CSV table of C-alpha atoms and ligand atoms in Angstrom, one decimal:
chain,number,residue,atom,x,y,z
A,63,MET,CA,0.0,0.0,0.0
A,64,ARG,CA,2.9,2.4,1.0
A,65,HIS,CA,4.4,1.7,-2.3
A,66,TRP,CA,1.3,2.5,-4.3
A,67,VAL,CA,0.7,5.9,-2.4
A,68,ALA,CA,4.4,6.8,-3.2
A,69,PHE,CA,3.7,5.7,-6.8
A,70,LEU,CA,0.6,7.8,-7.0
A,71,VAL,CA,2.2,10.9,-5.5
A,72,TRP,CA,5.2,10.6,-8.0
A,73,GLU,CA,2.8,10.4,-10.9
A,74,VAL,CA,1.0,13.5,-10.0
A,75,ASP,CA,4.3,15.2,-9.5
A,76,CYS,CA,5.5,14.1,-13.0
A,77,LEU,CA,2.1,14.8,-14.6
A,78,GLU,CA,2.4,18.5,-13.2
A,79,GLN,CA,5.9,18.7,-14.3
A,80,SER,CA,5.0,17.4,-17.9
A,81,GLY,CA,1.4,18.5,-18.1
A,82,ARG,CA,0.7,15.6,-20.5
A,83,LEU,CA,-2.2,13.1,-19.8
A,84,GLU,CA,-1.3,11.0,-22.8
A,85,TRP,CA,2.1,10.4,-21.2
A,86,LEU,CA,0.4,9.5,-17.8
A,87,GLU,CA,-1.8,6.8,-19.8
A,88,LYS,CA,1.4,5.4,-21.1
A,89,LYS,CA,2.8,5.1,-17.8
A,90,HIS,CA,-0.2,3.1,-16.4
A,91,ALA,CA,0.3,0.6,-19.3
A,92,MET,CA,4.0,0.3,-18.4
A,93,SER,CA,3.5,-0.1,-14.7
A,94,GLN,CA,1.5,-3.3,-15.4
A,95,TYR,CA,4.8,-4.9,-16.6
A,96,ALA,CA,7.6,-3.6,-14.4
A,97,ASN,CA,6.8,-1.1,-11.4
A,98,TYR,CA,10.3,0.4,-10.9
A,99,THR,CA,9.1,2.7,-8.1
A,100,VAL,CA,8.8,-0.6,-6.0
A,101,ALA,CA,11.7,-2.4,-7.7
A,102,SER,CA,14.1,0.5,-7.2
A,103,GLU,CA,14.6,-0.5,-3.5
A,104,ASP,CA,16.1,-3.9,-4.2
A,105,TYR,CA,17.2,-3.2,-8.0
A,106,ASP,CA,20.9,-3.0,-7.1
A,107,LYS,CA,21.0,-6.2,-5.1
A,108,THR,CA,20.6,-8.0,-8.4
A,109,ARG,CA,22.0,-5.8,-11.2
A,110,ALA,CA,25.4,-4.9,-12.3
A,111,ALA,CA,26.8,-2.6,-15.1
A,112,VAL,CA,27.8,-4.9,-17.8
A,113,GLY,CA,29.8,-3.7,-21.0
A,114,VAL,CA,31.0,-0.2,-19.8
A,115,GLU,CA,34.2,-0.8,-22.0
A,116,SER,CA,32.0,-1.3,-25.0
A,117,ILE,CA,30.3,2.0,-24.4
A,118,LEU,CA,33.5,3.8,-23.9
A,119,GLY,CA,34.9,2.3,-27.0
A,120,CYS,CA,31.9,3.5,-29.2
A,121,LEU,CA,32.2,7.1,-27.5
A,122,SER,CA,35.9,7.3,-28.0
A,123,ARG,CA,35.5,6.7,-31.9
A,124,THR,CA,33.7,10.0,-32.1
A,125,GLY,CA,36.9,11.9,-32.5
A,126,VAL,CA,36.0,13.9,-29.3
A,127,LEU,CA,38.2,13.2,-26.2
A,128,LEU,CA,36.3,11.4,-23.5
A,129,ASP,CA,37.1,13.9,-21.1
A,130,ASP,CA,35.6,16.5,-23.1
A,131,GLN,CA,32.4,14.7,-23.9
A,132,THR,CA,28.8,15.4,-22.6
A,133,VAL,CA,27.0,12.1,-22.5
A,134,LEU,CA,23.3,11.1,-21.7
A,135,GLU,CA,22.0,7.8,-20.3
A,136,ALA,CA,18.4,7.4,-21.4
A,137,GLY,CA,16.5,5.3,-18.9
A,138,CYS,CA,19.3,5.6,-16.3
A,139,GLY,CA,17.5,3.7,-13.6
A,140,THR,CA,19.5,3.6,-10.2
A,141,GLY,CA,22.6,5.1,-11.9
A,142,ASN,CA,24.9,2.0,-12.0
A,143,TYR,CA,26.0,2.9,-15.4
A,144,LEU,CA,26.4,6.6,-14.8
A,145,GLU,CA,28.5,5.9,-11.7
A,146,ALA,CA,30.7,3.5,-13.8
A,147,LEU,CA,31.1,6.0,-16.6
A,148,ARG,CA,31.7,9.1,-14.4
A,149,PRO,CA,35.5,8.9,-14.0
A,150,HIS,CA,35.9,8.6,-17.9
A,151,LEU,CA,33.7,11.3,-19.1
A,152,GLY,CA,33.5,15.3,-19.0
A,153,CYS,CA,29.8,15.7,-18.2
A,154,LEU,CA,26.9,13.3,-17.6
A,155,ALA,CA,23.2,13.5,-17.5
A,156,GLY,CA,20.6,10.9,-16.8
A,157,MET,CA,16.9,10.6,-17.6
A,158,ASP,CA,14.3,8.2,-16.3
A,159,PHE,CA,10.7,8.3,-15.7
A,160,SER,CA,10.9,6.6,-12.3
A,161,GLU,CA,11.3,8.8,-9.3
A,162,GLY,CA,12.2,5.9,-7.1
A,163,MET,CA,15.0,4.7,-9.5
A,164,LEU,CA,16.4,8.5,-9.6
A,165,ALA,CA,16.3,8.8,-5.9
A,166,GLN,CA,18.5,5.8,-5.6
A,167,ALA,CA,20.8,7.2,-8.4
A,168,ARG,CA,21.1,10.3,-6.4
A,169,THR,CA,22.6,8.6,-3.5
A,170,LYS,CA,25.6,7.4,-5.5
A,171,LEU,CA,26.3,10.3,-7.9
A,172,SER,CA,27.7,13.6,-7.3
A,173,GLU,CA,25.6,16.8,-8.0
A,174,ASP,CA,27.3,17.6,-11.2
A,175,VAL,CA,25.4,14.6,-12.8
A,176,GLU,CA,22.3,16.1,-14.0
A,177,LEU,CA,19.1,13.8,-13.4
A,178,THR,CA,15.8,14.5,-15.1
A,179,CYS,CA,12.5,12.9,-14.4
A,180,GLY,CA,10.7,12.2,-17.6
A,181,SER,CA,10.0,10.0,-20.6
A,182,ILE,CA,12.9,9.5,-23.1
A,183,LEU,CA,10.3,9.5,-25.8
A,184,ASP,CA,10.0,13.1,-25.4
A,185,MET,CA,13.2,14.6,-24.2
A,186,PRO,CA,13.4,18.1,-22.8
A,187,TYR,CA,16.9,18.8,-24.1
A,188,GLU,CA,17.9,21.1,-26.9
A,189,ASP,CA,19.0,19.9,-30.4
A,190,GLU,CA,22.6,18.7,-30.6
A,191,ARG,CA,23.3,18.9,-27.0
A,192,PHE,CA,25.2,15.6,-26.5
A,193,ASP,CA,28.3,14.0,-27.8
A,194,GLY,CA,27.0,10.5,-26.9
A,195,ILE,CA,23.8,8.8,-25.7
A,196,THR,CA,23.9,5.6,-24.0
A,197,CYS,CA,20.7,3.5,-23.4
A,198,ASN,CA,21.0,0.3,-21.3
A,199,GLN,CA,18.2,-2.4,-21.2
A,200,VAL,CA,15.5,-0.1,-21.6
A,201,ILE,CA,14.2,-0.8,-25.3
A,202,HIS,CA,12.1,-3.8,-24.1
A,203,HIS,CA,10.2,-1.4,-21.8
A,204,LEU,CA,9.1,1.0,-24.3
A,205,GLU,CA,6.3,-0.9,-25.9
A,206,GLU,CA,3.2,-2.5,-24.4
A,207,GLY,CA,3.5,-5.9,-26.2
A,208,PRO,CA,0.8,-8.6,-26.4
A,209,GLY,CA,-2.2,-8.7,-24.1
A,210,ALA,CA,-3.1,-11.2,-21.4
A,211,SER,CA,-3.6,-14.4,-23.5
A,212,ASP,CA,-0.9,-17.2,-22.7
A,213,ASP,CA,-1.3,-18.3,-26.2
A,214,PRO,CA,1.4,-16.8,-28.4
A,215,ALA,CA,-0.8,-17.7,-31.5
A,216,ALA,CA,-3.4,-15.2,-30.4
A,217,TRP,CA,-1.1,-12.2,-30.1
A,218,LYS,CA,-1.1,-9.4,-32.5
A,219,PRO,CA,2.0,-8.6,-34.7
A,220,CYS,CA,4.5,-6.6,-32.9
A,221,SER,CA,5.3,-3.0,-34.2
A,222,PHE,CA,7.6,-0.7,-32.6
A,223,PRO,CA,6.3,3.0,-32.7
A,224,SER,CA,7.8,4.0,-29.2
A,225,VAL,CA,11.2,2.7,-30.1
A,226,THR,CA,11.0,4.6,-33.5
A,227,GLN,CA,10.0,7.8,-31.5
A,228,PHE,CA,13.0,7.3,-29.0
A,229,PHE,CA,15.4,6.8,-31.7
A,230,GLN,CA,14.4,9.9,-33.6
A,231,GLU,CA,14.5,11.9,-30.2
A,232,ALA,CA,18.1,10.5,-29.7
A,233,TYR,CA,19.1,11.6,-33.1
A,234,ARG,CA,17.7,15.1,-32.5
A,235,VAL,CA,19.5,15.8,-29.2
A,236,LEU,CA,22.9,14.2,-30.4
A,237,LYS,CA,25.6,16.3,-32.1
A,238,PRO,CA,26.5,15.4,-35.6
A,239,GLY,CA,29.3,12.5,-35.5
A,240,GLY,CA,27.7,11.7,-31.9
A,241,ALA,CA,27.6,8.1,-30.8
A,242,PHE,CA,24.3,6.3,-29.8
A,243,VAL,CA,25.2,3.3,-27.8
A,244,ILE,CA,22.3,0.8,-27.2
A,245,ASN,CA,22.8,-2.1,-24.9
A,246,ALA,CA,19.8,-4.6,-25.5
A,247,THR,CA,19.1,-8.3,-25.5
A,248,SER,CA,18.5,-10.1,-28.7
A,249,HIS,CA,15.6,-12.7,-29.0
A,250,LYS,CA,18.1,-15.5,-28.9
A,251,GLN,CA,19.8,-14.0,-25.9
A,252,PHE,CA,16.4,-13.8,-24.1
A,253,ARG,CA,16.0,-17.4,-24.7
A,254,ASP,CA,19.5,-18.8,-24.0
A,255,GLY,CA,21.3,-16.1,-22.2
A,256,TYR,CA,19.6,-16.5,-18.9
A,257,TRP,CA,19.4,-20.1,-17.3
A,258,TRP,CA,15.9,-19.7,-16.0
A,259,ALA,CA,14.5,-18.5,-19.4
A,260,ASP,CA,13.9,-22.1,-20.3
A,261,LEU,CA,11.6,-22.4,-17.3
A,262,ILE,CA,9.2,-19.7,-18.4
A,263,PRO,CA,9.1,-19.9,-22.4
A,264,VAL,CA,5.7,-17.8,-22.7
A,265,ALA,CA,7.0,-15.0,-20.7
A,266,VAL,CA,10.1,-14.9,-22.7
A,267,ALA,CA,8.1,-15.0,-25.9
A,268,ARG,CA,6.0,-12.1,-24.6
A,269,LEU,CA,9.1,-10.1,-23.8
A,270,SER,CA,10.5,-10.8,-27.2
A,271,CYS,CA,7.2,-9.2,-28.7
A,272,ARG,CA,8.2,-6.0,-26.8
A,273,MET,CA,11.5,-5.5,-28.3
A,274,PRO,CA,12.7,-5.5,-31.9
A,275,ASP,CA,15.2,-8.1,-32.8
A,276,LEU,CA,18.6,-7.0,-34.0
A,277,ASP,CA,17.8,-6.9,-37.6
A,278,GLN,CA,14.7,-4.6,-36.9
A,279,LEU,CA,16.6,-2.6,-34.4
A,280,ARG,CA,19.2,-1.8,-37.1
A,281,GLN,CA,16.5,-1.0,-39.6
A,282,ILE,CA,14.7,1.4,-37.2
A,283,LEU,CA,18.0,3.0,-36.4
A,284,THR,CA,19.0,3.5,-39.9
A,285,ALA,CA,15.4,5.0,-40.7
A,286,ALA,CA,16.0,7.5,-37.8
A,287,GLY,CA,19.2,8.6,-39.7
A,288,PHE,CA,21.8,6.6,-37.8
A,289,ASP,CA,24.8,4.8,-39.5
A,290,ILE,CA,25.6,1.4,-37.9
A,291,GLU,CA,29.1,1.4,-36.7
A,292,ALA,CA,29.3,-2.0,-34.9
A,293,VAL,CA,27.1,-4.7,-33.3
A,294,SER,CA,28.8,-7.0,-30.8
A,295,ALA,CA,27.6,-9.5,-28.1
A,296,ASP,CA,29.1,-9.2,-24.7
A,297,LEU,CA,29.9,-13.0,-23.9
A,298,ASP,CA,31.1,-12.6,-20.4
A,299,GLY,CA,29.0,-10.0,-18.7
A,300,ILE,CA,26.2,-11.1,-16.2
A,301,LEU,CA,23.5,-8.6,-15.8
A,302,GLN,CA,22.5,-10.1,-12.4
A,303,GLY,CA,25.7,-10.2,-10.9
A,304,PRO,CA,26.8,-12.9,-8.2
A,305,SER,CA,23.2,-13.9,-7.3
A,306,TYR,CA,22.5,-15.1,-10.9
A,307,LEU,CA,23.3,-18.7,-10.4
A,308,ASP,CA,21.3,-19.2,-7.2
A,309,PRO,CA,19.6,-22.6,-7.7
A,310,GLN,CA,16.6,-21.6,-5.6
A,311,GLY,CA,16.5,-18.1,-7.0
A,312,PRO,CA,13.0,-18.5,-8.9
A,313,LEU,CA,11.5,-19.3,-5.5
A,314,SER,CA,12.4,-15.8,-4.0
A,315,GLU,CA,10.4,-12.9,-5.0
A,316,ALA,CA,13.3,-10.5,-4.4
A,317,TRP,CA,15.6,-12.5,-6.8
A,318,ARG,CA,12.8,-12.5,-9.3
A,319,ALA,CA,12.6,-8.8,-9.1
A,320,GLY,CA,16.0,-8.5,-10.5
A,321,ASP,CA,14.6,-9.3,-14.0
A,322,SER,CA,11.5,-7.9,-15.2
A,323,THR,CA,10.7,-11.0,-17.5
A,324,TRP,CA,9.4,-12.7,-14.4
A,325,SER,CA,6.7,-10.1,-14.1
A,326,LEU,CA,5.4,-11.3,-17.5
A,327,THR,CA,4.6,-14.9,-16.2
A,328,SER,CA,1.0,-16.0,-15.6
A,329,ASP,CA,0.4,-17.5,-12.1
A,330,ALA,CA,0.2,-21.0,-13.8
A,331,GLU,CA,3.5,-20.5,-15.6
A,332,LEU,CA,5.2,-19.2,-12.6
A,333,ALA,CA,3.7,-22.1,-10.3
A,334,GLU,CA,4.9,-24.8,-12.8
A,335,ALA,CA,8.4,-23.2,-13.1
A,336,GLN,CA,8.7,-23.3,-9.4
A,337,GLN,CA,7.6,-26.8,-9.2
A,338,ARG,CA,10.4,-27.7,-11.6
A,339,VAL,CA,13.0,-25.9,-9.6
A,340,ARG,CA,11.9,-27.6,-6.3
A,341,ARG,CA,12.0,-31.0,-8.1
A,342,MET,CA,15.4,-30.5,-9.7
A,343,ASN,CA,16.9,-29.3,-6.3
A,344,ALA,CA,15.3,-32.3,-4.5
A,345,GLU,CA,16.4,-34.8,-7.0
A,346,GLY,CA,20.0,-33.4,-7.3
A,347,THR,CA,19.7,-32.6,-10.9
A,348,MET,CA,19.8,-28.9,-10.6
A,349,GLN,CA,23.6,-28.4,-11.1
A,350,SER,CA,23.6,-30.3,-14.5
A,351,TYR,CA,20.6,-28.3,-15.6
A,352,LEU,CA,22.6,-25.3,-14.7
A,353,ASP,CA,25.6,-26.5,-16.5
A,354,GLU,CA,23.8,-27.2,-19.7
A,355,ARG,CA,22.0,-23.8,-19.5
A,356,GLU,CA,25.3,-22.0,-19.0
A,357,SER,CA,27.0,-23.7,-21.9
A,358,LYS,CA,24.4,-21.8,-24.1
A,359,ARG,CA,24.9,-18.5,-22.2
A,360,SER,CA,28.6,-18.7,-22.6
A,361,ASN,CA,28.2,-18.8,-26.4
A,362,ILE,CA,25.9,-16.1,-26.9
A,363,GLY,CA,26.0,-13.8,-23.8
A,364,GLN,CA,23.3,-11.8,-22.3
A,365,THR,CA,23.5,-8.5,-24.1
A,366,THR,CA,24.4,-7.0,-27.4
A,367,PHE,CA,25.9,-3.6,-27.9
A,368,VAL,CA,24.8,-1.6,-31.1
A,369,CYS,CA,26.9,1.4,-31.8
A,370,GLY,CA,25.1,4.1,-34.2
A,371,ARG,CA,26.6,7.2,-35.3
A,372,LYS,CA,24.7,10.3,-36.3
B,40,SAM,C1,15.9,-2.4,-16.8
B,40,SAM,S1,16.0,-0.8,-16.1
B,40,SAM,C2,17.5,-0.2,-16.6
B,40,SAM,C3,18.2,0.7,-15.9
B,40,SAM,C4,19.7,1.1,-16.0
B,40,SAM,N1,19.8,1.7,-17.4
B,40,SAM,C5,20.6,-0.1,-15.8
B,40,SAM,O1,21.0,-0.5,-16.9
B,40,SAM,O2,20.8,-0.3,-14.7
B,40,SAM,C6,15.0,0.1,-17.1
B,40,SAM,C7,14.7,1.6,-16.9
B,40,SAM,O3,14.1,2.3,-17.9
B,40,SAM,C8,13.3,3.2,-17.4
B,40,SAM,N2,12.2,3.4,-18.4
B,40,SAM,C9,11.5,2.6,-19.2
B,40,SAM,N3,10.8,3.3,-20.1
B,40,SAM,C10,11.1,4.6,-19.9
B,40,SAM,C11,10.7,5.8,-20.6
B,40,SAM,N4,9.8,5.8,-21.6
B,40,SAM,N5,11.4,7.1,-20.3
B,40,SAM,C12,12.2,7.0,-19.2
B,40,SAM,N6,12.7,5.9,-18.6
B,40,SAM,C13,12.1,4.7,-18.9
B,40,SAM,C14,12.7,2.6,-16.2
B,40,SAM,O4,12.1,3.5,-15.3
B,40,SAM,C15,13.8,1.7,-15.6
B,40,SAM,O5,14.6,2.7,-14.8
């Protein structure tokens, strides 16, 4: 109850700031998937900034010294990436529409990092302000995806108007020659980059419907005006940090909160997955299951970095 009161107070704040009913409606749809005002409290227990070197590599190829760059993280969450990037860059800004996530970010960042509450679909920055933009694990949150049916055959075809709108905004606020680094998970990585994805295939399929796969992502980027400079999978990084391989993890709500895919499970799919986990732990087969799943992850990784250039 406390969380929901905080959530409503924050929404009214943000609505007053933005004055846009349309945006508030979008937020309500989004909150059915992942309520980051609640998740912000535990988020950092199960999340790590993966691939910071890939982001810096892409930014460093703009020809502007990293020390002289002004860089935005769009959808910065609790600021893990901003914190890791801070020592390397001149000026940093972060934007997120969850005041709860931004509150956590403020505790770890100095005041010179400019944090803004709002939607990255409609950014308040002037044209050509940034040398670089990075966006980490946000794209799959921008679309609503399929409805309640558990049958993938009943889902409508996916289109990605919000991703398109975001890329157009990113293009507008980037300087010519600026870098746009997207850290996202491909559909194959959704399936095999996370050991537990095999336990909840309908939720994973539903998640894939919220996210253009890499080919389509490239097309949307190109249509927004970007040149694609590099696309590379990060084979080593694990987004959930040390808790990732907890063999009892799916039984814990706090552990599941570390990855929003779990909020797309139906009650029946979650119960069945948990039953499987209990059974494998009781029968002593969990370790071999984890080994088999991990052999797949080590071949494809959990994340892909796409580097676009304006
Ligand atoms: C999985 S978290 C990633 C946070 C951070 N980038 C990281 O990697 O740790 C997704 C974040 O995207 C934010 N988000 C989703 N849609 C957004 C939008 N339209 N505008 C601003 N932030 C958004 C959420 O509030 C959440 O903080």
